[in-house]
Amino acid sequence: MDLAAAKSQLNITPVDYSYRMPVEFFGKFDNDTGKRLTPRIGTMAQLKCLSDIFSFSVFKDGGRGICTRNYEQFKRDVNVSESTVRRALKNFKDKYITSERKGGYQFDIENNPLSGGHYKLEAWMTRPIPHNGKIVEFSNDTQIVAAFFNSECNRAPLELSTREIAYKLDMSVPAAQKAINILTADYKNNPFVYRTEKGLNGHKKSKYVINRKLFRELNKSEEKRLKAIAKEQAKRGGAKGGQNKPATGLTKAIEREIAARNQYRIERATSVYARALTDEEFRTSDAKLKSLAPKLAYAELKNLPVLPDLQHEEHGLTERRKTALKRLGIDEREFSEEFHCKCIKCRDKLFLADGKICDCFPRGAPPETV
């Protein structure tokens, strides 16, 4: 990387903050057959970190620069844990990103040529969103599906099935369907995405188009929020990263609590799934459904004659899986880490949408001195 030739960084600008997610991040396809050649290159959360680096080291006009970031900025802007940031930088180093110093990154486009297609993840999608009189927070999966709709269904309605969306983003069909349900909820009351000509079942296609008015309003709101942060930063003499950090005495305690809660959710979700796998009926049907998913997605994409047979097989396996879970007394939502949040108000982030520390955080003991 040529530091001297690097352009001014977009990621120090407090407005127009969005992330371009190249379609190649979600796997490569044969242009003639549409068949998947490679899988998604990382988890959804890790892809947000890589997209951050890509967006601010590869400019829209083709120019190159150095993306200057620290862990706090990654955490703040793409709303992921520090452990996710560390894993992303470790996993993508050398193959997708290069760095000459800590906190200076550049996407290696020379060894990873891209087609130019991308999904646009708006900054407001990554944090709690005031919507229809309540606060909505998208999961990582929902953020990615929202970015997909933002790019593919912006100017005109596009006809898609849930399986096609899941196949393009290399995610499970249930996860894609859950994200679609969240984005299209309250159809008559200002949804994020309009769904028209809804298919009769999960295999049929529906037409989707984003709520452009709402997207514009949320982008403007995000711009005002970031300008306010920049103004406050200037008043405080340019605090690093524009962070409204808590008192330094609380910082380590908060980090420990967040890490502990993250670990708790992971362990609980893993434990429930492990318990389900002890049941032979669940284990068999779950494994067969996973192996059937890519075949079904491809058959649907190409409208192959075997599609009805595959759909019938999937329905039977799904019912067997549900029966096994019911017998075990397990709600499938328990497989998700989000299900095991200790606090539903802050979703274990310890901070509310207004920036205040949530009252679920135990602050009875004196804060640790730094």
Coordinates of C-alpha atoms in Angstrom, one line a residue:
M1 CA 0.0 0.0 0.0
D2 CA 1.2 3.5 -0.8
L3 CA 0.4 5.5 2.3
A4 CA 1.6 8.7 0.7
A5 CA -0.8 8.3 -2.3
A6 CA -3.8 7.4 -0.1
K7 CA -6.8 9.6 -0.6
S8 CA -8.7 11.3 2.3
Q9 CA -10.6 8.6 4.1
L10 CA -14.4 8.5 3.7
N11 CA -14.7 6.9 7.1
I12 CA -13.8 10.0 8.9
T13 CA -16.7 11.8 7.3
P14 CA -19.8 11.9 9.6
V15 CA -22.4 11.8 6.8
D16 CA -23.3 9.5 3.9
Y17 CA -22.1 6.5 5.8
S18 CA -23.0 3.3 4.0
Y19 CA -21.3 0.0 3.1
R20 CA -20.9 -1.7 -0.2
M21 CA -21.0 -5.4 0.0
P22 CA -19.7 -7.0 -3.2
V23 CA -21.8 -9.9 -4.4
E24 CA -18.7 -12.1 -4.5
F25 CA -18.6 -12.0 -0.7
F26 CA -21.7 -14.2 -0.8
G27 CA -20.1 -16.8 -3.1
K28 CA -19.5 -17.1 -6.9
F29 CA -21.9 -18.5 -9.4
D30 CA -21.7 -19.9 -12.9
N31 CA -23.1 -17.1 -15.1
D32 CA -24.6 -19.7 -17.6
T33 CA -26.2 -22.1 -15.2
G34 CA -26.6 -20.0 -12.1
K35 CA -25.2 -22.8 -10.0
R36 CA -23.2 -21.9 -6.9
L37 CA -19.4 -22.4 -7.3
T38 CA -18.1 -21.2 -4.0
P39 CA -19.8 -20.5 -0.6
R40 CA -20.1 -17.3 1.3
I41 CA -16.7 -16.3 2.5
G42 CA -17.5 -15.6 6.2
T43 CA -20.3 -15.1 8.7
M44 CA -22.7 -12.2 8.2
A45 CA -21.2 -10.2 11.1
Q46 CA -17.6 -10.7 9.7
L47 CA -18.8 -9.7 6.2
K48 CA -19.9 -6.4 7.6
C49 CA -16.4 -5.7 8.9
L50 CA -14.9 -6.6 5.5
S51 CA -17.4 -4.4 3.8
D52 CA -16.4 -1.6 6.0
I53 CA -12.8 -2.0 4.9
F54 CA -13.8 -2.4 1.3
S55 CA -16.1 0.6 1.2
F56 CA -13.5 3.0 2.5
S57 CA -10.4 1.6 0.8
V58 CA -11.9 1.1 -2.7
F59 CA -13.6 4.2 -3.9
K60 CA -16.5 4.4 -6.2
D61 CA -14.4 6.2 -8.9
G62 CA -11.9 3.4 -8.8
G63 CA -9.4 5.2 -6.7
R64 CA -7.7 3.5 -3.7
G65 CA -7.0 4.6 -0.2
I66 CA -6.1 3.3 3.3
C67 CA -9.1 2.4 5.5
T68 CA -8.0 3.7 9.0
R69 CA -9.9 1.9 11.7
N70 CA -9.6 0.8 15.3
Y71 CA -11.7 -1.8 17.1
E72 CA -13.9 0.7 18.7
Q73 CA -14.8 2.2 15.3
F74 CA -15.7 -1.2 13.8
K75 CA -17.8 -2.0 16.9
R76 CA -19.5 1.4 16.8
D77 CA -20.3 1.6 13.1
V78 CA -21.2 -1.9 12.0
N79 CA -22.5 -2.9 15.5
V80 CA -20.6 -6.1 16.2
S81 CA -18.6 -7.4 19.1
E82 CA -14.9 -6.9 19.5
S83 CA -14.4 -10.7 19.2
T84 CA -16.1 -10.6 15.8
V85 CA -13.8 -7.8 14.7
R86 CA -10.8 -9.8 15.8
R87 CA -11.9 -12.9 14.0
A88 CA -12.8 -11.1 10.8
L89 CA -9.4 -9.4 10.6
K90 CA -7.6 -12.6 11.4
N91 CA -9.7 -14.7 8.9
F92 CA -9.5 -12.2 6.0
K93 CA -5.9 -11.0 6.5
D94 CA -3.6 -11.8 3.6
K95 CA -6.3 -13.2 1.3
Y96 CA -8.7 -10.2 1.2
I97 CA -7.1 -7.4 3.2
T98 CA -3.6 -6.1 3.6
S99 CA -2.2 -3.8 6.3
E100 CA 1.1 -2.1 6.8
R101 CA 0.3 -1.0 10.4
K102 CA -2.3 -1.7 13.0
G103 CA -5.5 0.1 12.1
G104 CA -4.6 0.7 8.5
Y105 CA -6.3 -1.7 6.0
Q106 CA -6.8 -2.0 2.3
F107 CA -9.0 -4.5 0.4
D108 CA -6.7 -6.6 -1.9
I109 CA -8.6 -6.0 -5.2
E110 CA -5.7 -7.1 -7.3
N111 CA -6.0 -10.7 -6.1
N112 CA -9.7 -10.6 -5.7
P113 CA -11.2 -9.2 -8.9
L114 CA -14.8 -8.1 -8.6
S115 CA -17.7 -7.8 -11.0
G116 CA -18.9 -4.4 -9.6
G117 CA -22.2 -5.7 -8.3
H118 CA -22.8 -5.0 -4.6
Y119 CA -25.5 -4.8 -2.0
K120 CA -25.8 -1.5 -0.2
L121 CA -26.0 -1.7 3.6
E122 CA -27.1 1.6 5.0
A123 CA -25.7 2.7 8.4
W124 CA -29.1 3.0 10.0
M125 CA -29.7 -0.7 9.3
T126 CA -27.0 -1.7 11.8
R127 CA -28.4 0.0 14.9
P128 CA -31.8 0.4 16.7
I129 CA -34.3 2.0 14.4
P130 CA -37.3 4.2 15.5
H131 CA -40.2 2.8 13.4
N132 CA -44.0 3.0 13.7
G133 CA -43.8 4.2 17.3
K134 CA -41.3 1.5 18.5
I135 CA -37.7 0.6 18.4
V136 CA -36.7 -2.1 15.9
E137 CA -33.3 -3.8 15.8
F138 CA -32.3 -5.9 12.8
S139 CA -30.3 -9.1 13.3
N140 CA -27.2 -9.5 11.1
D141 CA -29.3 -11.7 8.8
T142 CA -32.0 -9.1 8.5
Q143 CA -29.5 -6.4 7.8
I144 CA -28.0 -8.4 4.9
V145 CA -31.5 -9.1 3.4
A146 CA -32.4 -5.4 3.8
A147 CA -29.2 -4.5 1.9
F148 CA -30.1 -7.0 -0.8
F149 CA -33.5 -5.4 -1.2
N150 CA -32.0 -2.0 -1.1
S151 CA -29.9 -2.7 -4.1
E152 CA -32.1 -5.2 -6.1
C153 CA -35.5 -3.8 -5.4
N154 CA -34.9 -0.1 -5.3
R155 CA -36.2 1.3 -8.6
A156 CA -38.8 -1.2 -9.5
P157 CA -40.5 -4.3 -8.0
L158 CA -38.6 -7.5 -8.5
E159 CA -40.1 -11.0 -8.4
L160 CA -38.3 -13.3 -6.1
S161 CA -38.9 -16.4 -4.0
T162 CA -37.6 -16.8 -0.5
R163 CA -35.4 -19.7 -1.7
E164 CA -33.8 -17.5 -4.4
I165 CA -32.9 -14.8 -1.9
A166 CA -31.5 -17.4 0.5
Y167 CA -29.5 -19.0 -2.3
K168 CA -28.0 -15.7 -3.5
L169 CA -27.0 -14.8 0.1
D170 CA -25.9 -18.3 1.0
M171 CA -28.1 -18.4 4.1
S172 CA -30.8 -20.8 5.4
V173 CA -34.3 -20.5 4.0
P174 CA -35.8 -20.1 7.5
A175 CA -33.4 -17.2 8.3
A176 CA -34.2 -15.5 5.0
Q177 CA -38.0 -15.9 5.6
K178 CA -37.7 -14.5 9.1
A179 CA -35.8 -11.5 7.8
I180 CA -38.4 -11.0 5.0
N181 CA -41.2 -11.2 7.6
I182 CA -39.6 -8.4 9.7
L183 CA -39.0 -6.2 6.7
T184 CA -42.5 -6.6 5.2
A185 CA -44.4 -6.5 8.5
D186 CA -47.2 -3.9 8.9
Y187 CA -47.8 -3.8 5.1
K188 CA -50.5 -1.1 5.4
N189 CA -48.5 0.8 8.0
N190 CA -45.2 1.9 6.5
P191 CA -43.2 -1.3 6.1
F192 CA -39.5 -1.3 5.2
V193 CA -40.2 -3.3 2.1
Y194 CA -43.5 -3.7 0.2
R195 CA -44.4 -7.2 -0.8
T196 CA -47.0 -7.3 -3.6
E197 CA -48.6 -10.3 -5.4
K198 CA -47.6 -12.5 -2.5
G199 CA -47.0 -16.1 -3.5
L200 CA -49.4 -18.8 -2.3
N201 CA -46.7 -20.6 -0.4
G202 CA -43.0 -20.4 0.5
H203 CA -42.0 -21.8 -2.9
K204 CA -43.9 -19.3 -5.0
K205 CA -42.5 -15.9 -6.0
S206 CA -43.6 -12.6 -4.6
K207 CA -42.8 -9.1 -5.9
Y208 CA -40.8 -6.8 -3.6
V209 CA -39.9 -3.1 -3.7
I210 CA -38.3 -1.0 -0.9
N211 CA -40.2 1.8 0.8
R212 CA -38.1 4.5 -0.8
K213 CA -39.8 7.3 1.3
L214 CA -39.0 5.6 4.5
F215 CA -35.4 4.7 3.4
R216 CA -34.8 8.4 2.6
E217 CA -36.2 9.5 5.9
L218 CA -34.0 7.1 7.8
N219 CA -30.9 8.1 5.8
K220 CA -31.6 11.8 6.7
S221 CA -32.1 10.9 10.3
E222 CA -28.8 9.0 10.3
E223 CA -27.1 12.0 8.7
K224 CA -28.4 14.3 11.5
R225 CA -27.3 11.8 14.2
L226 CA -23.8 11.6 12.8
K227 CA -23.5 15.4 12.4
A228 CA -24.5 15.7 16.1
I229 CA -21.8 13.3 17.1
A230 CA -19.2 15.2 15.0
K231 CA -20.4 18.5 16.7
E232 CA -20.1 17.0 20.1
Q233 CA -16.7 15.6 19.3
A234 CA -15.5 19.0 18.2
K235 CA -16.8 20.5 21.5
R236 CA -14.8 17.9 23.5
G237 CA -11.7 18.7 21.5
G238 CA -11.9 15.8 19.0
A239 CA -12.3 12.7 21.1
K240 CA -11.0 9.7 19.2
G241 CA -13.5 8.0 17.0
G242 CA -16.4 10.4 18.0
Q243 CA -17.3 8.0 20.8
N244 CA -19.7 9.0 23.6
K245 CA -17.9 6.6 26.0
P246 CA -19.0 6.0 29.5
A247 CA -16.8 7.0 32.4
T248 CA -13.4 5.4 32.1
G249 CA -13.9 3.6 35.5
L250 CA -16.9 1.7 34.0
T251 CA -15.3 0.8 30.6
K252 CA -13.6 -2.4 31.6
A253 CA -16.6 -3.6 33.7
I254 CA -18.9 -3.0 30.7
E255 CA -16.6 -4.8 28.4
R256 CA -16.4 -7.8 30.7
E257 CA -20.2 -7.9 31.1
I258 CA -20.8 -7.8 27.4
A259 CA -18.3 -10.5 26.8
A260 CA -19.8 -12.7 29.5
R261 CA -23.3 -12.3 28.1
N262 CA -22.1 -13.1 24.5
Q263 CA -20.5 -16.2 25.9
Y264 CA -23.6 -17.1 27.8
R265 CA -25.8 -16.8 24.7
I266 CA -23.4 -18.9 22.6
E267 CA -23.2 -21.7 25.2
R268 CA -27.0 -21.8 25.7
A269 CA -27.8 -22.0 22.0
T270 CA -25.1 -24.6 21.5
S271 CA -26.4 -26.6 24.4
V272 CA -30.0 -26.7 23.2
Y273 CA -28.9 -27.7 19.7
A274 CA -26.7 -30.4 21.1
R275 CA -29.6 -31.7 23.2
A276 CA -31.8 -31.9 20.1
L277 CA -29.1 -33.8 18.2
T278 CA -29.4 -36.6 20.8
D279 CA -32.7 -37.5 19.2
E280 CA -32.2 -39.7 16.2
E281 CA -35.4 -38.5 14.4
F282 CA -34.3 -34.8 14.7
R283 CA -30.7 -35.6 13.8
T284 CA -31.7 -37.5 10.7
S285 CA -34.3 -35.1 9.4
D286 CA -32.1 -32.0 10.2
A287 CA -29.1 -33.5 8.3
K288 CA -31.3 -34.4 5.3
L289 CA -32.9 -30.9 5.2
K290 CA -29.4 -29.3 5.1
S291 CA -28.3 -31.5 2.2
L292 CA -31.6 -31.0 0.4
A293 CA -31.5 -27.2 0.6
P294 CA -29.0 -26.5 -2.2
K295 CA -30.7 -29.0 -4.6
L296 CA -34.1 -27.4 -3.9
A297 CA -32.8 -23.9 -4.4
Y298 CA -31.2 -24.8 -7.7
A299 CA -34.2 -26.7 -8.9
E300 CA -36.4 -23.7 -8.1
L301 CA -34.1 -21.3 -9.8
K302 CA -34.1 -23.3 -13.0
N303 CA -37.7 -24.6 -12.6
L304 CA -36.6 -28.2 -13.1
P305 CA -39.1 -31.0 -13.4
V306 CA -37.9 -32.5 -10.1
L307 CA -39.0 -29.4 -8.1
P308 CA -42.4 -30.8 -6.9
D309 CA -40.8 -34.0 -5.7
L310 CA -38.1 -32.1 -3.8
Q311 CA -40.7 -29.8 -2.3
H312 CA -42.7 -32.8 -1.2
E313 CA -39.6 -34.4 0.4
E314 CA -38.7 -31.1 2.2
H315 CA -42.3 -30.8 3.6
G316 CA -42.1 -34.3 5.0
L317 CA -38.7 -33.8 6.6
T318 CA -39.7 -30.5 8.1
E319 CA -42.8 -32.1 9.7
R320 CA -40.6 -34.9 11.1
R321 CA -38.2 -32.3 12.5
K322 CA -41.0 -30.3 14.1
T323 CA -42.4 -33.5 15.7
A324 CA -39.1 -34.4 17.2
L325 CA -38.6 -30.9 18.6
K326 CA -42.2 -31.0 20.1
R327 CA -41.4 -34.3 21.7
L328 CA -38.2 -32.9 23.2
G329 CA -40.0 -29.8 24.4
I330 CA -37.7 -27.5 22.4
D331 CA -38.8 -24.3 20.7
E332 CA -36.7 -23.9 17.5
R333 CA -36.1 -20.3 18.4
E334 CA -33.9 -21.6 21.2
F335 CA -31.2 -22.5 18.5
S336 CA -30.7 -18.8 18.0
E337 CA -28.3 -16.9 20.3
E338 CA -30.6 -13.9 20.3
F339 CA -33.3 -16.0 22.0
H340 CA -31.1 -16.2 25.1
C341 CA -30.6 -12.5 25.7
K342 CA -30.8 -11.7 29.4
C343 CA -32.3 -8.2 28.8
I344 CA -34.9 -7.7 26.1
K345 CA -34.6 -3.9 26.5
C346 CA -31.0 -3.5 25.4
R347 CA -30.5 -6.9 23.8
D348 CA -27.5 -7.4 26.1
K349 CA -25.7 -4.4 24.5
L350 CA -26.0 -2.6 27.9
F351 CA -26.9 0.7 26.1
L352 CA -30.3 1.8 25.1
A353 CA -31.2 3.6 21.8
D354 CA -30.8 7.0 23.5
G355 CA -27.3 6.2 24.6
K356 CA -28.0 5.7 28.3
I357 CA -26.7 2.7 30.2
C358 CA -29.5 0.1 30.6
D359 CA -30.6 -0.5 34.2
C360 CA -29.9 -4.3 33.7
F361 CA -26.2 -3.6 34.2
P362 CA -25.2 -4.3 37.8
R363 CA -23.4 -1.2 39.0
G364 CA -23.7 -1.8 42.8
A365 CA -20.0 -2.3 43.3
P366 CA -17.6 0.6 42.9
P367 CA -16.2 0.8 39.4
E368 CA -12.7 -0.6 38.7
T369 CA -10.1 2.1 38.5
V370 CA -8.0 2.2 35.3

